[in-house]
Amino acid sequence: MTVRLHWFLPTGGDGRTLVDRHAYTDGGVRRSRITPVSGVRAPDIDYLTQIAKAAEQLGFEAVLTPTGTWCEDAWLTTAALAQHTERLKFLVAFRPGVISPVLAAQMASTYQRITRGRLLLNVVTGGDSTEQRRFGDHLDHDRRYARTAEFLEVVRGVWGGRPYDFDGEHYSVDGGLTALPPDPHPEIFFGGSSAAAGPVAAEHADVYLTWGEPPEQVKEKIAWIRGSAEERGRTVRFGIRLHTISRDSAREAWATADRLLDDLDADTIAAAQEALGRSESVGQQRMRALHGGSRDQLEISPNLWAGVGLVRGGAGTALVGSHADVADRIEEYHALGIEHFVFSGYPHLEEAYWFGEGVTPLLAERGLLPQVPASPLLGVPAANGRPASAPGGAPLLMAGGR
């Protein structure tokens, strides 16, 4: 089993800071700032295209596109970006509670034909009732997972190429059909740490995706889902969602992490933690427990830094260190059974190059990747210990500025 590398599309905004929508009076919709925060970038299509092209050139298999109030729509954004890329796949996140499963199956089928098979699906059940109600979803936490199970059963049913009937608690379908089923069927990524989520993953997921917890906790999750899937006669593969700060030396990497932390004052952290504390997501609560809202002892496992989770929901940890350090940690998770690694970093354009030029070759040398992708920057010299210039000769902006 080799490692499969993916990157992230920041459709809610990007920058050289962990402070994103917290810096705006309107949550980032119109980009009206509360206080001046330098280096914050709007998620316009030109910038997202730069990231998508960089990810493709650096050998990432796919990019994850998030879903939620503060993000651009994942389906529409990635369909547009597919026209600017050739091989890159798109891991489209969406909430099953706000769309018909038959329509979602049809959309996926159309997407596969338009992009020639470059769709992956990330099913996000949702762990925040306030966010769910904003989209008209009023089910409680456990019933949302029960609905997700039915949703995925219907999606796979109507991909069968003949009329499909279903009568459940949440969906009733008569003769559901995608006239032209997707070829291939998109892989379904799914995450959830609660007792209600486990059976859904075991029964319906192709890839179970966890946030970046310490290896021992990840090992326990893998055993849980793998055992439950085996009871159902299924095999589930595993992925992990992490940020990354990789540099030529560990000292440089940790200095970058410290600069990101310097942007966060006590009030910003307290406000973010209060909001995140209201989440019903068990995974989110596990993320919060890693740091307890404190700046102290944020390296919770070798090279695993919980600083991101002080102000941001979702994935709250980063692999921090030299390129070799980060490769070591990837190898450690891989030995546990992790195949898919979904990475991100601030800013996403620059961090893609740091990782792609620093860590990816080491993974290939260790036999964890089938080959090193041909770099578009071959022959372009590095300067002052920095990565080589971006395509076209434009120098890369450095992460960590404020």
Coordinates of C-alpha atoms in Angstrom, one line a residue:
M1 CA 0.0 0.0 0.0
T2 CA 1.5 3.3 -1.1
V3 CA 0.7 6.8 0.2
R4 CA -1.9 8.8 -1.7
L5 CA -1.4 12.6 -1.2
H6 CA -4.1 15.3 -1.4
W7 CA -4.1 19.0 -0.9
F8 CA -6.8 21.5 0.1
L9 CA -8.7 24.3 -1.6
P10 CA -9.3 27.3 0.8
T11 CA -12.7 28.4 -0.6
G12 CA -13.4 30.3 2.6
G13 CA -10.3 32.4 2.1
D14 CA -6.5 32.0 2.7
G15 CA -3.5 33.9 4.0
R16 CA -0.4 34.1 6.0
T17 CA -2.3 33.8 9.2
L18 CA -4.7 31.5 11.1
V19 CA -7.1 34.4 11.5
D20 CA -9.5 34.2 8.7
R21 CA -13.2 34.9 9.0
H22 CA -12.7 36.1 12.6
A23 CA -11.1 39.1 11.0
Y24 CA -14.3 40.2 9.2
T25 CA -17.4 41.9 10.5
D26 CA -19.5 39.9 8.0
G27 CA -17.9 36.5 8.4
G28 CA -15.9 36.9 5.2
V29 CA -18.9 37.2 2.8
R30 CA -18.1 40.8 1.7
R31 CA -14.6 40.9 3.2
S32 CA -15.4 43.8 5.5
R33 CA -12.6 43.8 8.2
I34 CA -13.0 44.3 11.9
T35 CA -9.3 45.0 12.3
P36 CA -6.5 45.2 9.7
V37 CA -5.0 41.8 9.2
S38 CA -2.3 41.6 6.5
G39 CA -1.9 38.8 4.1
V40 CA -5.5 37.6 3.9
R41 CA -6.6 36.5 0.5
A42 CA -10.1 36.3 -0.9
P43 CA -11.0 32.9 -2.5
D44 CA -11.5 34.2 -6.1
I45 CA -11.3 31.8 -9.0
D46 CA -7.9 33.1 -10.2
Y47 CA -6.2 32.4 -6.8
L48 CA -7.9 29.0 -6.4
T49 CA -6.7 28.2 -9.9
Q50 CA -3.2 28.9 -8.9
I51 CA -3.5 26.5 -6.0
A52 CA -5.1 23.8 -8.1
K53 CA -2.5 24.0 -10.8
A54 CA 0.3 23.9 -8.2
A55 CA -1.2 20.8 -6.6
E56 CA -1.4 19.1 -9.9
Q57 CA 2.1 20.0 -10.9
L58 CA 3.5 18.9 -7.6
G59 CA 1.9 15.5 -7.9
F60 CA -1.0 15.7 -5.5
E61 CA -3.8 13.3 -6.5
A62 CA -6.7 15.5 -5.5
V63 CA -7.8 18.6 -3.6
L64 CA -10.4 18.6 -0.9
T65 CA -13.0 21.4 -1.2
P66 CA -14.9 22.2 2.0
T67 CA -18.6 22.9 2.5
G68 CA -20.3 25.4 4.8
T69 CA -21.7 28.9 5.2
W70 CA -18.3 30.6 4.8
C71 CA -17.2 28.7 1.8
E72 CA -17.9 29.0 -1.9
D73 CA -20.0 26.2 -3.2
A74 CA -17.8 23.1 -3.7
W75 CA -19.6 21.6 -6.7
L76 CA -19.6 24.8 -8.8
T77 CA -16.1 25.9 -7.8
T78 CA -14.4 22.6 -8.6
A79 CA -16.4 22.2 -11.8
A80 CA -14.9 25.5 -12.9
L81 CA -11.4 24.5 -11.7
A82 CA -11.6 21.3 -13.6
Q83 CA -11.4 23.3 -16.8
H84 CA -8.0 24.7 -15.8
T85 CA -6.5 21.3 -14.8
E86 CA -5.9 18.0 -16.6
R87 CA -5.4 15.2 -14.1
L88 CA -6.2 16.7 -10.6
K89 CA -9.2 15.1 -8.9
F90 CA -11.6 17.0 -6.7
L91 CA -12.7 15.7 -3.3
V92 CA -16.0 17.6 -3.1
A93 CA -17.5 18.0 0.4
F94 CA -21.2 18.3 0.7
R95 CA -24.0 17.8 3.3
P96 CA -26.5 15.0 2.5
G97 CA -29.2 16.6 4.5
V98 CA -29.7 19.6 2.2
I99 CA -29.9 17.8 -1.2
S100 CA -31.9 14.9 -2.6
P101 CA -29.9 11.7 -2.8
V102 CA -31.1 11.0 -6.4
L103 CA -30.2 14.5 -7.5
A104 CA -26.8 14.1 -5.8
A105 CA -26.3 10.8 -7.7
Q106 CA -27.2 12.5 -10.9
M107 CA -24.9 15.5 -10.2
A108 CA -22.0 13.1 -9.5
S109 CA -22.7 11.2 -12.7
T110 CA -22.7 14.4 -14.8
Y111 CA -19.5 15.6 -13.0
Q112 CA -17.7 12.3 -13.8
R113 CA -18.5 12.7 -17.5
I114 CA -17.5 16.4 -17.6
T115 CA -14.2 15.8 -15.8
R116 CA -13.5 12.4 -17.3
G117 CA -13.6 10.6 -13.9
R118 CA -12.0 13.2 -11.6
L119 CA -14.6 13.3 -8.8
L120 CA -14.3 12.0 -5.2
L121 CA -17.1 12.6 -2.7
N122 CA -16.6 13.7 0.9
V123 CA -19.9 13.2 2.8
V124 CA -20.2 15.7 5.7
T125 CA -23.1 14.8 8.0
G126 CA -22.6 18.0 10.1
G127 CA -21.9 18.4 13.8
D128 CA -23.2 21.9 14.4
S129 CA -26.9 22.4 14.8
T130 CA -26.8 26.1 14.3
E131 CA -25.0 25.6 10.9
Q132 CA -27.4 22.8 10.0
R133 CA -30.5 24.9 10.8
R134 CA -29.0 27.7 8.6
F135 CA -29.5 25.3 5.7
G136 CA -33.0 24.3 6.9
D137 CA -31.9 21.0 8.6
H138 CA -33.5 20.5 12.0
L139 CA -32.6 16.9 12.8
D140 CA -30.5 16.2 15.9
H141 CA -27.0 14.7 15.8
D142 CA -27.8 11.0 15.8
R143 CA -30.7 11.3 13.4
R144 CA -28.5 13.1 10.9
Y145 CA -26.2 10.1 10.8
A146 CA -29.2 7.8 10.4
R147 CA -30.3 9.9 7.4
T148 CA -26.8 9.9 6.0
A149 CA -26.9 6.0 6.0
E150 CA -30.1 6.1 4.0
F151 CA -28.8 8.8 1.7
L152 CA -25.7 6.7 0.7
E153 CA -27.8 3.6 0.3
V154 CA -30.0 5.5 -2.2
V155 CA -27.1 7.0 -4.0
R156 CA -25.5 3.6 -4.6
G157 CA -28.9 2.2 -5.5
V158 CA -29.6 4.6 -8.2
W159 CA -26.1 4.3 -9.6
G160 CA -27.1 0.7 -10.5
G161 CA -28.4 1.7 -13.9
R162 CA -32.0 0.5 -13.4
P163 CA -35.0 1.9 -11.5
Y164 CA -34.5 1.8 -7.8
D165 CA -37.1 1.9 -5.0
F166 CA -36.4 2.8 -1.4
D167 CA -38.7 3.3 1.6
G168 CA -37.0 4.5 4.7
E169 CA -37.5 6.9 7.7
H170 CA -36.0 9.8 5.9
Y171 CA -36.3 9.1 2.2
S172 CA -38.9 7.4 0.0
V173 CA -37.9 6.9 -3.7
D174 CA -39.9 5.3 -6.5
G175 CA -38.0 4.3 -9.5
G176 CA -34.9 6.4 -8.7
L177 CA -32.5 6.3 -11.6
T178 CA -29.4 7.9 -13.1
A179 CA -29.8 7.2 -16.8
L180 CA -26.1 7.2 -17.3
P181 CA -24.4 5.9 -14.1
P182 CA -21.0 7.4 -13.3
D183 CA -18.0 5.6 -14.6
P184 CA -16.1 5.0 -12.4
H185 CA -18.3 5.4 -9.3
P186 CA -16.7 8.2 -7.2
E187 CA -15.0 6.9 -4.0
I188 CA -16.9 8.0 -0.9
F189 CA -14.9 9.6 1.9
F190 CA -16.7 9.8 5.3
G191 CA -15.7 11.0 8.8
G192 CA -17.2 10.9 12.2
S193 CA -16.0 10.0 15.7
S194 CA -19.3 9.4 17.4
A195 CA -21.0 6.1 18.2
A196 CA -23.7 7.1 15.6
A197 CA -21.0 7.6 12.9
G198 CA -19.2 4.3 13.2
P199 CA -21.8 2.0 11.6
V200 CA -22.4 4.5 8.8
A201 CA -18.7 4.4 7.9
A202 CA -18.5 0.6 8.2
E203 CA -21.5 0.1 6.0
H204 CA -21.1 2.8 3.3
A205 CA -17.6 4.5 3.2
D206 CA -14.8 3.6 0.9
V207 CA -12.4 5.7 2.9
Y208 CA -12.9 6.6 6.6
L209 CA -11.3 10.0 7.1
T210 CA -10.1 11.1 10.6
W211 CA -8.7 14.4 11.8
G212 CA -5.1 14.4 12.8
E213 CA -5.1 13.0 16.3
P214 CA -1.9 11.4 17.9
P215 CA -1.0 8.0 16.5
E216 CA -2.3 6.0 19.4
Q217 CA -5.7 7.6 19.1
V218 CA -5.7 7.1 15.3
K219 CA -4.8 3.4 15.8
E220 CA -7.8 3.0 18.1
K221 CA -10.1 4.6 15.5
I222 CA -8.8 2.4 12.7
A223 CA -9.4 -0.8 14.8
W224 CA -12.9 0.4 15.6
I225 CA -14.0 1.1 12.0
R226 CA -12.1 -1.9 10.6
G227 CA -13.6 -4.3 13.0
S228 CA -17.1 -3.0 12.4
A229 CA -16.7 -3.2 8.6
E230 CA -15.4 -6.7 8.8
E231 CA -18.5 -7.7 10.7
R232 CA -20.4 -6.5 7.7
G233 CA -18.2 -8.3 5.2
R234 CA -16.7 -5.1 4.0
T235 CA -13.2 -3.5 3.7
V236 CA -12.7 0.2 4.5
R237 CA -9.6 2.1 3.7
F238 CA -8.3 5.0 5.9
G239 CA -7.3 8.6 5.5
I240 CA -6.2 11.5 7.7
R241 CA -6.7 15.2 7.5
L242 CA -3.7 17.4 8.7
H243 CA -2.1 20.7 8.2
T244 CA 1.6 20.9 7.5
I245 CA 4.5 23.2 8.1
S246 CA 7.6 21.6 6.5
R247 CA 10.9 23.4 6.1
D248 CA 14.5 22.8 5.3
S249 CA 15.2 22.6 9.0
A250 CA 13.1 21.9 12.1
R251 CA 14.1 25.3 13.5
E252 CA 12.6 27.1 10.5
A253 CA 9.4 25.1 10.7
W254 CA 8.8 25.8 14.4
A255 CA 9.6 29.4 13.9
T256 CA 6.8 29.6 11.3
A257 CA 4.4 27.9 13.7
D258 CA 5.4 30.4 16.4
R259 CA 4.7 33.3 14.0
L260 CA 1.3 31.9 13.2
L261 CA 0.6 31.7 17.0
D262 CA 1.8 35.3 17.5
D263 CA -1.2 36.5 15.4
L264 CA -3.6 35.1 18.0
D265 CA -4.4 37.3 21.0
A266 CA -6.2 35.9 24.1
D267 CA -9.6 37.3 23.1
T268 CA -9.5 35.8 19.7
I269 CA -8.7 32.4 21.1
A270 CA -11.3 32.6 23.8
A271 CA -14.0 33.6 21.3
A272 CA -13.1 30.8 19.0
Q273 CA -13.0 28.3 21.7
E274 CA -16.4 29.4 23.1
A275 CA -17.9 28.9 19.6
L276 CA -16.2 25.6 19.0
G277 CA -17.3 24.4 22.5
R278 CA -20.9 24.5 21.4
S279 CA -20.4 22.1 18.5
E280 CA -22.1 18.7 18.8
S281 CA -19.3 17.1 16.8
V282 CA -17.5 14.4 18.9
G283 CA -14.5 14.8 16.5
Q284 CA -14.4 18.6 17.2
Q285 CA -14.5 18.0 21.0
R286 CA -11.6 15.5 20.6
M287 CA -9.7 18.2 18.7
R288 CA -10.4 20.8 21.5
A289 CA -9.2 18.3 24.2
L290 CA -5.8 18.1 22.5
H291 CA -4.9 21.6 23.6
G292 CA -7.6 22.6 26.1
G293 CA -7.7 26.1 24.8
S294 CA -4.2 26.8 26.1
R295 CA -1.1 27.9 24.2
D296 CA 1.1 25.7 26.5
Q297 CA 2.4 22.4 25.3
L298 CA 0.9 22.5 21.8
E299 CA 3.3 19.8 20.6
I300 CA 1.0 17.0 21.7
S301 CA 3.0 14.2 20.0
P302 CA 6.3 14.3 18.2
N303 CA 6.0 16.9 15.4
L304 CA 2.2 17.1 15.9
W305 CA 1.2 20.7 16.7
A306 CA -2.3 21.6 18.0
G307 CA -2.0 25.4 17.5
V308 CA -4.4 25.5 14.5
G309 CA -7.3 24.3 16.6
L310 CA -7.0 27.2 18.9
V311 CA -9.0 29.3 16.5
R312 CA -10.2 27.1 13.6
G313 CA -12.8 24.3 13.6
G314 CA -12.3 21.0 11.8
A315 CA -8.7 19.8 11.4
G316 CA -6.8 21.4 14.2
T317 CA -3.4 19.9 14.1
A318 CA -0.3 20.2 11.9
L319 CA 2.8 18.2 11.2
V320 CA 5.7 20.6 11.9
G321 CA 9.3 20.0 11.4
S322 CA 12.0 19.4 8.8
H323 CA 11.0 17.6 5.6
A324 CA 12.5 14.4 7.0
D325 CA 10.5 14.9 10.3
V326 CA 7.3 15.3 8.4
A327 CA 8.1 12.3 6.2
D328 CA 8.8 10.3 9.4
R329 CA 5.4 11.1 10.8
I330 CA 3.7 10.2 7.6
E331 CA 5.5 6.9 7.6
E332 CA 4.3 6.3 11.2
Y333 CA 0.7 6.9 10.3
H334 CA 1.0 4.9 7.2
A335 CA 2.3 1.9 9.2
L336 CA -1.0 2.1 11.2
G337 CA -3.0 1.7 8.0
I338 CA -3.5 5.3 6.8
E339 CA -3.4 5.4 3.0
H340 CA -4.9 8.8 2.1
F341 CA -3.3 12.0 3.5
V342 CA -5.2 15.2 3.0
F343 CA -2.9 18.2 3.8
S344 CA -3.2 21.9 3.9
G345 CA -1.1 24.9 5.1
Y346 CA -1.1 28.7 5.4
P347 CA -0.9 30.0 2.8
H348 CA -2.0 27.1 0.7
L349 CA -0.1 28.0 -2.4
E350 CA 3.3 28.4 -0.8
E351 CA 2.9 25.4 1.6
A352 CA 2.0 23.2 -1.3
Y353 CA 5.5 24.0 -2.8
W354 CA 7.2 23.5 0.5
F355 CA 5.7 20.1 0.9
G356 CA 5.8 19.0 -2.7
E357 CA 9.5 19.9 -3.2
G358 CA 10.6 18.9 0.3
V359 CA 8.6 16.0 1.6
T360 CA 7.3 14.2 -1.5
P361 CA 10.8 13.3 -2.8
L362 CA 11.6 11.7 0.5
L363 CA 8.4 9.7 0.5
A364 CA 9.3 8.4 -2.9
E365 CA 12.9 7.5 -1.8
R366 CA 11.3 5.5 1.0
G367 CA 9.1 3.6 -1.4
L368 CA 5.9 5.2 -0.1
L369 CA 5.1 6.8 -3.5
P370 CA 5.2 5.0 -6.9
Q371 CA 7.2 7.8 -8.4
V372 CA 8.3 11.4 -7.9
P373 CA 6.3 13.7 -10.2
A374 CA 8.3 15.7 -12.7
S375 CA 8.7 19.1 -11.2
P376 CA 7.9 22.1 -13.3
L377 CA 10.7 23.9 -11.5
L378 CA 13.6 21.5 -12.4
G379 CA 16.6 23.6 -13.2
V380 CA 15.4 26.7 -11.4
P381 CA 17.9 27.3 -8.6
A382 CA 16.8 27.9 -5.0
A383 CA 17.9 31.1 -3.4
N384 CA 18.6 31.9 0.3
G385 CA 17.4 28.5 1.4
R386 CA 14.0 29.1 -0.1
P387 CA 12.1 27.0 -2.6
A388 CA 12.7 27.6 -6.2
S389 CA 10.6 30.2 -8.0
A390 CA 7.1 29.5 -9.0
P391 CA 6.3 28.7 -12.7
G392 CA 7.0 31.8 -14.8
G393 CA 9.8 32.9 -12.5
A394 CA 7.7 34.7 -10.0
P395 CA 9.2 34.3 -6.5
L396 CA 7.1 32.6 -3.9
L397 CA 5.7 34.6 -1.0
M398 CA 6.9 33.2 2.3
A399 CA 4.5 31.8 4.9
G400 CA 4.5 33.3 8.4
G401 CA 4.3 37.0 7.7
R402 CA 1.8 39.1 9.6

